[in-house]
């Protein structure tokens, strides 16, 4: 279980950051999801953990969005997001020449911005399918929706990202 959690921790945090845009909330979401997986599903077969974990993670993200709606109404002075930048990691950036590092950083920032403009369900599907590598069935299980819904949301997300990134591309 510890190996599985270590393998998804970083990506789960990035997914939560894209969705909620607040570092502390993202950390809480990931921690809650990991804890619930261990407590409720630790005895299950390890092949079941990825969709279970991502279902829990997506539910926590949805809970956070619901809570933020209320907190914006009750406490409109609360600042969010902290800095507006989820802080994507770039694999081994020091190994790249500076020009490539800059280009990769800019590309990730464009992708981050485009992802944040997607509706939440499209964000979730895109991140689960393309970042986490879940198949359609696992994504549907994680999001508690039909496989057709996953395909529809992914198609719409990809079309929106293609349009958005094509407009932003230099």
PDB file of C-alpha atoms in Angstrom:
ATOM      1  CA  UNK A   1       0.000   0.000   0.000  1.00  0.00           C
ATOM      2  CA  UNK A   2       2.808   2.421   0.920  1.00  0.00           C
ATOM      3  CA  UNK A   3       4.451   1.900  -2.476  1.00  0.00           C
ATOM      4  CA  UNK A   4       1.179   2.582  -4.280  1.00  0.00           C
ATOM      5  CA  UNK A   5       0.529   5.760  -2.282  1.00  0.00           C
ATOM      6  CA  UNK A   6       4.058   6.997  -2.910  1.00  0.00           C
ATOM      7  CA  UNK A   7       3.595   6.387  -6.631  1.00  0.00           C
ATOM      8  CA  UNK A   8       0.405   8.488  -6.877  1.00  0.00           C
ATOM      9  CA  UNK A   9       1.093  11.167  -4.278  1.00  0.00           C
ATOM     10  CA  UNK A  10       2.753  13.744  -6.532  1.00  0.00           C
ATOM     11  CA  UNK A  11       0.319  13.385  -9.419  1.00  0.00           C
ATOM     12  CA  UNK A  12      -2.671  13.425  -7.059  1.00  0.00           C
ATOM     13  CA  UNK A  13      -1.434  16.689  -5.564  1.00  0.00           C
ATOM     14  CA  UNK A  14      -1.072  18.230  -9.030  1.00  0.00           C
ATOM     15  CA  UNK A  15      -4.568  17.075  -9.952  1.00  0.00           C
ATOM     16  CA  UNK A  16      -5.994  18.585  -6.781  1.00  0.00           C
ATOM     17  CA  UNK A  17      -4.083  21.838  -7.379  1.00  0.00           C
ATOM     18  CA  UNK A  18      -5.472  22.144 -10.898  1.00  0.00           C
ATOM     19  CA  UNK A  19      -8.982  21.565  -9.578  1.00  0.00           C
ATOM     20  CA  UNK A  20      -8.995  23.724  -6.429  1.00  0.00           C
ATOM     21  CA  UNK A  21      -6.089  26.157  -7.007  1.00  0.00           C
ATOM     22  CA  UNK A  22      -5.257  26.388  -3.328  1.00  0.00           C
ATOM     23  CA  UNK A  23      -2.209  24.589  -1.918  1.00  0.00           C
ATOM     24  CA  UNK A  24      -3.562  23.853   1.561  1.00  0.00           C
ATOM     25  CA  UNK A  25      -6.867  22.583   0.196  1.00  0.00           C
ATOM     26  CA  UNK A  26      -5.035  20.360  -2.307  1.00  0.00           C
ATOM     27  CA  UNK A  27      -2.819  18.913   0.420  1.00  0.00           C
ATOM     28  CA  UNK A  28      -5.860  18.212   2.607  1.00  0.00           C
ATOM     29  CA  UNK A  29      -7.681  16.555  -0.273  1.00  0.00           C
ATOM     30  CA  UNK A  30      -4.797  14.216  -1.082  1.00  0.00           C
ATOM     31  CA  UNK A  31      -4.189  13.371   2.562  1.00  0.00           C
ATOM     32  CA  UNK A  32      -7.885  12.610   3.134  1.00  0.00           C
ATOM     33  CA  UNK A  33      -8.060  10.464   0.004  1.00  0.00           C
ATOM     34  CA  UNK A  34      -4.990   8.458   1.001  1.00  0.00           C
ATOM     35  CA  UNK A  35      -6.209   7.971   4.537  1.00  0.00           C
ATOM     36  CA  UNK A  36      -9.634   6.822   3.410  1.00  0.00           C
ATOM     37  CA  UNK A  37      -8.114   4.382   0.914  1.00  0.00           C
ATOM     38  CA  UNK A  38      -5.967   2.816   3.625  1.00  0.00           C
ATOM     39  CA  UNK A  39      -8.768   2.666   6.176  1.00  0.00           C
ATOM     40  CA  UNK A  40     -11.529   1.370   3.937  1.00  0.00           C
ATOM     41  CA  UNK A  41      -9.829  -0.504   1.126  1.00  0.00           C
ATOM     42  CA  UNK A  42      -6.387  -1.506   2.376  1.00  0.00           C
ATOM     43  CA  UNK A  43      -7.378  -5.175   2.425  1.00  0.00           C
ATOM     44  CA  UNK A  44      -8.501  -5.229  -1.189  1.00  0.00           C
ATOM     45  CA  UNK A  45      -6.469  -6.504  -4.121  1.00  0.00           C
ATOM     46  CA  UNK A  46      -3.854  -3.943  -5.178  1.00  0.00           C
ATOM     47  CA  UNK A  47      -5.248  -3.932  -8.738  1.00  0.00           C
ATOM     48  CA  UNK A  48      -8.394  -2.289  -7.349  1.00  0.00           C
ATOM     49  CA  UNK A  49      -6.542   0.554  -5.627  1.00  0.00           C
ATOM     50  CA  UNK A  50      -6.052   2.978  -8.583  1.00  0.00           C
ATOM     51  CA  UNK A  51      -9.747   3.448  -9.470  1.00  0.00           C
ATOM     52  CA  UNK A  52     -10.744   3.396  -5.798  1.00  0.00           C
ATOM     53  CA  UNK A  53      -8.141   6.012  -4.904  1.00  0.00           C
ATOM     54  CA  UNK A  54      -9.114   8.260  -7.788  1.00  0.00           C
ATOM     55  CA  UNK A  55     -12.812   7.942  -6.968  1.00  0.00           C
ATOM     56  CA  UNK A  56     -12.058   9.050  -3.414  1.00  0.00           C
ATOM     57  CA  UNK A  57      -9.797  11.855  -4.678  1.00  0.00           C
ATOM     58  CA  UNK A  58     -12.439  13.132  -7.112  1.00  0.00           C
ATOM     59  CA  UNK A  59     -15.108  12.994  -4.406  1.00  0.00           C
ATOM     60  CA  UNK A  60     -12.883  15.075  -2.108  1.00  0.00           C
ATOM     61  CA  UNK A  61     -12.321  17.592  -4.917  1.00  0.00           C
ATOM     62  CA  UNK A  62     -16.084  17.837  -5.469  1.00  0.00           C
ATOM     63  CA  UNK A  63     -16.599  18.264  -1.706  1.00  0.00           C
ATOM     64  CA  UNK A  64     -14.052  21.078  -1.698  1.00  0.00           C
ATOM     65  CA  UNK A  65     -15.835  22.819  -4.587  1.00  0.00           C
ATOM     66  CA  UNK A  66     -19.154  22.537  -2.769  1.00  0.00           C
ATOM     67  CA  UNK A  67     -17.604  23.978   0.376  1.00  0.00           C
ATOM     68  CA  UNK A  68     -15.990  26.828  -1.541  1.00  0.00           C
ATOM     69  CA  UNK A  69     -19.326  27.839  -3.011  1.00  0.00           C
ATOM     70  CA  UNK A  70     -20.672  28.261   0.503  1.00  0.00           C
ATOM     71  CA  UNK A  71     -17.531  29.927   1.814  1.00  0.00           C
ATOM     72  CA  UNK A  72     -17.590  32.469  -1.035  1.00  0.00           C
ATOM     73  CA  UNK A  73     -21.117  33.369  -0.004  1.00  0.00           C
ATOM     74  CA  UNK A  74     -20.382  33.435   3.721  1.00  0.00           C
ATOM     75  CA  UNK A  75     -16.802  34.745   3.635  1.00  0.00           C
ATOM     76  CA  UNK A  76     -16.282  36.666   0.373  1.00  0.00           C
ATOM     77  CA  UNK A  77     -13.038  38.168   1.673  1.00  0.00           C
ATOM     78  CA  UNK A  78     -11.222  34.787   1.681  1.00  0.00           C
ATOM     79  CA  UNK A  79      -8.347  34.868  -0.757  1.00  0.00           C
ATOM     80  CA  UNK A  80      -8.128  32.168  -3.391  1.00  0.00           C
ATOM     81  CA  UNK A  81      -6.155  30.946  -5.140  1.00  0.00           C
ATOM     82  CA  UNK A  82      -3.001  31.585  -3.116  1.00  0.00           C
ATOM     83  CA  UNK A  83      -0.818  32.506  -6.048  1.00  0.00           C
ATOM     84  CA  UNK A  84      -2.850  31.252  -8.990  1.00  0.00           C
ATOM     85  CA  UNK A  85      -0.123  28.786  -9.897  1.00  0.00           C
ATOM     86  CA  UNK A  86      -0.408  25.108  -9.047  1.00  0.00           C
ATOM     87  CA  UNK A  87       3.304  24.622  -9.577  1.00  0.00           C
ATOM     88  CA  UNK A  88       3.581  21.737 -11.993  1.00  0.00           C
ATOM     89  CA  UNK A  89       6.750  19.748 -11.738  1.00  0.00           C
ATOM     90  CA  UNK A  90       8.905  19.243 -14.785  1.00  0.00           C
ATOM     91  CA  UNK A  91      10.784  15.966 -14.785  1.00  0.00           C
ATOM     92  CA  UNK A  92      14.531  16.558 -14.325  1.00  0.00           C
ATOM     93  CA  UNK A  93      14.515  20.186 -15.512  1.00  0.00           C
ATOM     94  CA  UNK A  94      18.229  20.537 -14.741  1.00  0.00           C
ATOM     95  CA  UNK A  95      19.004  17.912 -17.374  1.00  0.00           C
ATOM     96  CA  UNK A  96      17.629  20.137 -20.132  1.00  0.00           C
ATOM     97  CA  UNK A  97      19.338  23.103 -21.773  1.00  0.00           C
ATOM     98  CA  UNK A  98      18.011  26.414 -20.497  1.00  0.00           C
ATOM     99  CA  UNK A  99      16.123  27.239 -23.712  1.00  0.00           C
ATOM    100  CA  UNK A 100      14.303  23.881 -23.602  1.00  0.00           C
ATOM    101  CA  UNK A 101      13.590  24.319 -19.878  1.00  0.00           C
ATOM    102  CA  UNK A 102      12.002  27.695 -20.567  1.00  0.00           C
ATOM    103  CA  UNK A 103       9.978  26.306 -23.467  1.00  0.00           C
ATOM    104  CA  UNK A 104       8.786  23.357 -21.343  1.00  0.00           C
ATOM    105  CA  UNK A 105       7.885  25.645 -18.438  1.00  0.00           C
ATOM    106  CA  UNK A 106       5.855  27.907 -20.731  1.00  0.00           C
ATOM    107  CA  UNK A 107       4.091  24.919 -22.292  1.00  0.00           C
ATOM    108  CA  UNK A 108       3.152  23.591 -18.847  1.00  0.00           C
ATOM    109  CA  UNK A 109       1.871  27.015 -17.818  1.00  0.00           C
ATOM    110  CA  UNK A 110      -0.293  27.198 -20.968  1.00  0.00           C
ATOM    111  CA  UNK A 111      -1.626  23.703 -20.297  1.00  0.00           C
ATOM    112  CA  UNK A 112      -2.303  24.565 -16.656  1.00  0.00           C
ATOM    113  CA  UNK A 113      -4.206  27.673 -17.644  1.00  0.00           C
ATOM    114  CA  UNK A 114      -6.219  25.800 -20.267  1.00  0.00           C
ATOM    115  CA  UNK A 115      -7.038  22.987 -17.819  1.00  0.00           C
ATOM    116  CA  UNK A 116      -8.268  25.460 -15.220  1.00  0.00           C
ATOM    117  CA  UNK A 117     -10.731  26.886 -17.732  1.00  0.00           C
ATOM    118  CA  UNK A 118     -12.355  23.488 -18.346  1.00  0.00           C
ATOM    119  CA  UNK A 119     -15.490  22.501 -16.450  1.00  0.00           C
ATOM    120  CA  UNK A 120     -14.622  20.326 -13.452  1.00  0.00           C
ATOM    121  CA  UNK A 121     -15.850  17.011 -14.919  1.00  0.00           C
ATOM    122  CA  UNK A 122     -13.823  17.573 -18.097  1.00  0.00           C
ATOM    123  CA  UNK A 123     -10.763  18.395 -15.976  1.00  0.00           C
ATOM    124  CA  UNK A 124     -11.242  15.226 -13.979  1.00  0.00           C
ATOM    125  CA  UNK A 125     -11.613  12.983 -17.020  1.00  0.00           C
ATOM    126  CA  UNK A 126      -8.627  14.509 -18.779  1.00  0.00           C
ATOM    127  CA  UNK A 127      -6.380  14.173 -15.734  1.00  0.00           C
ATOM    128  CA  UNK A 128      -7.456  10.618 -14.937  1.00  0.00           C
ATOM    129  CA  UNK A 129      -7.104   9.403 -18.519  1.00  0.00           C
ATOM    130  CA  UNK A 130      -4.013  11.293 -19.672  1.00  0.00           C
ATOM    131  CA  UNK A 131      -2.023  11.918 -16.484  1.00  0.00           C
ATOM    132  CA  UNK A 132      -2.971   8.873 -14.474  1.00  0.00           C
ATOM    133  CA  UNK A 133      -3.315   6.513 -17.398  1.00  0.00           C
ATOM    134  CA  UNK A 134      -6.593   4.995 -16.232  1.00  0.00           C
ATOM    135  CA  UNK A 135      -8.629   3.295 -18.923  1.00  0.00           C
ATOM    136  CA  UNK A 136     -12.205   4.292 -19.721  1.00  0.00           C
ATOM    137  CA  UNK A 137     -13.720   1.703 -17.376  1.00  0.00           C
ATOM    138  CA  UNK A 138     -11.462   2.657 -14.439  1.00  0.00           C
ATOM    139  CA  UNK A 139     -12.156   6.352 -15.048  1.00  0.00           C
ATOM    140  CA  UNK A 140     -15.897   5.691 -15.073  1.00  0.00           C
ATOM    141  CA  UNK A 141     -15.568   3.787 -11.787  1.00  0.00           C
ATOM    142  CA  UNK A 142     -13.488   6.566 -10.237  1.00  0.00           C
ATOM    143  CA  UNK A 143     -15.964   9.252 -11.295  1.00  0.00           C
ATOM    144  CA  UNK A 144     -19.084   7.148 -10.718  1.00  0.00           C
ATOM    145  CA  UNK A 145     -20.439   7.742 -14.182  1.00  0.00           C
ATOM    146  CA  UNK A 146     -20.946   5.738 -17.352  1.00  0.00           C
ATOM    147  CA  UNK A 147     -18.184   4.907 -19.797  1.00  0.00           C
ATOM    148  CA  UNK A 148     -20.085   6.917 -22.408  1.00  0.00           C
ATOM    149  CA  UNK A 149     -20.011   9.938 -20.129  1.00  0.00           C
ATOM    150  CA  UNK A 150     -16.237   9.551 -19.737  1.00  0.00           C
ATOM    151  CA  UNK A 151     -15.829   9.465 -23.514  1.00  0.00           C
ATOM    152  CA  UNK A 152     -18.061  12.501 -23.982  1.00  0.00           C
ATOM    153  CA  UNK A 153     -16.300  14.569 -21.313  1.00  0.00           C
ATOM    154  CA  UNK A 154     -12.882  13.577 -22.661  1.00  0.00           C
ATOM    155  CA  UNK A 155     -13.848  14.456 -26.214  1.00  0.00           C
ATOM    156  CA  UNK A 156     -15.097  17.858 -25.121  1.00  0.00           C
ATOM    157  CA  UNK A 157     -12.032  18.456 -22.957  1.00  0.00           C
ATOM    158  CA  UNK A 158      -9.653  17.583 -25.780  1.00  0.00           C
ATOM    159  CA  UNK A 159     -11.524  19.817 -28.223  1.00  0.00           C
ATOM    160  CA  UNK A 160     -11.472  22.726 -25.772  1.00  0.00           C
ATOM    161  CA  UNK A 161      -7.787  22.209 -24.964  1.00  0.00           C
ATOM    162  CA  UNK A 162      -6.908  21.982 -28.645  1.00  0.00           C
ATOM    163  CA  UNK A 163      -8.741  25.231 -29.347  1.00  0.00           C
ATOM    164  CA  UNK A 164      -7.326  26.994 -26.293  1.00  0.00           C
ATOM    165  CA  UNK A 165      -3.741  25.866 -26.845  1.00  0.00           C
ATOM    166  CA  UNK A 166      -3.861  26.575 -30.572  1.00  0.00           C
ATOM    167  CA  UNK A 167      -4.910  30.163 -29.788  1.00  0.00           C
ATOM    168  CA  UNK A 168      -2.144  30.570 -27.221  1.00  0.00           C
ATOM    169  CA  UNK A 169       0.607  28.932 -29.246  1.00  0.00           C
ATOM    170  CA  UNK A 170       3.178  31.457 -30.427  1.00  0.00           C
TER     171      UNK A 170
END
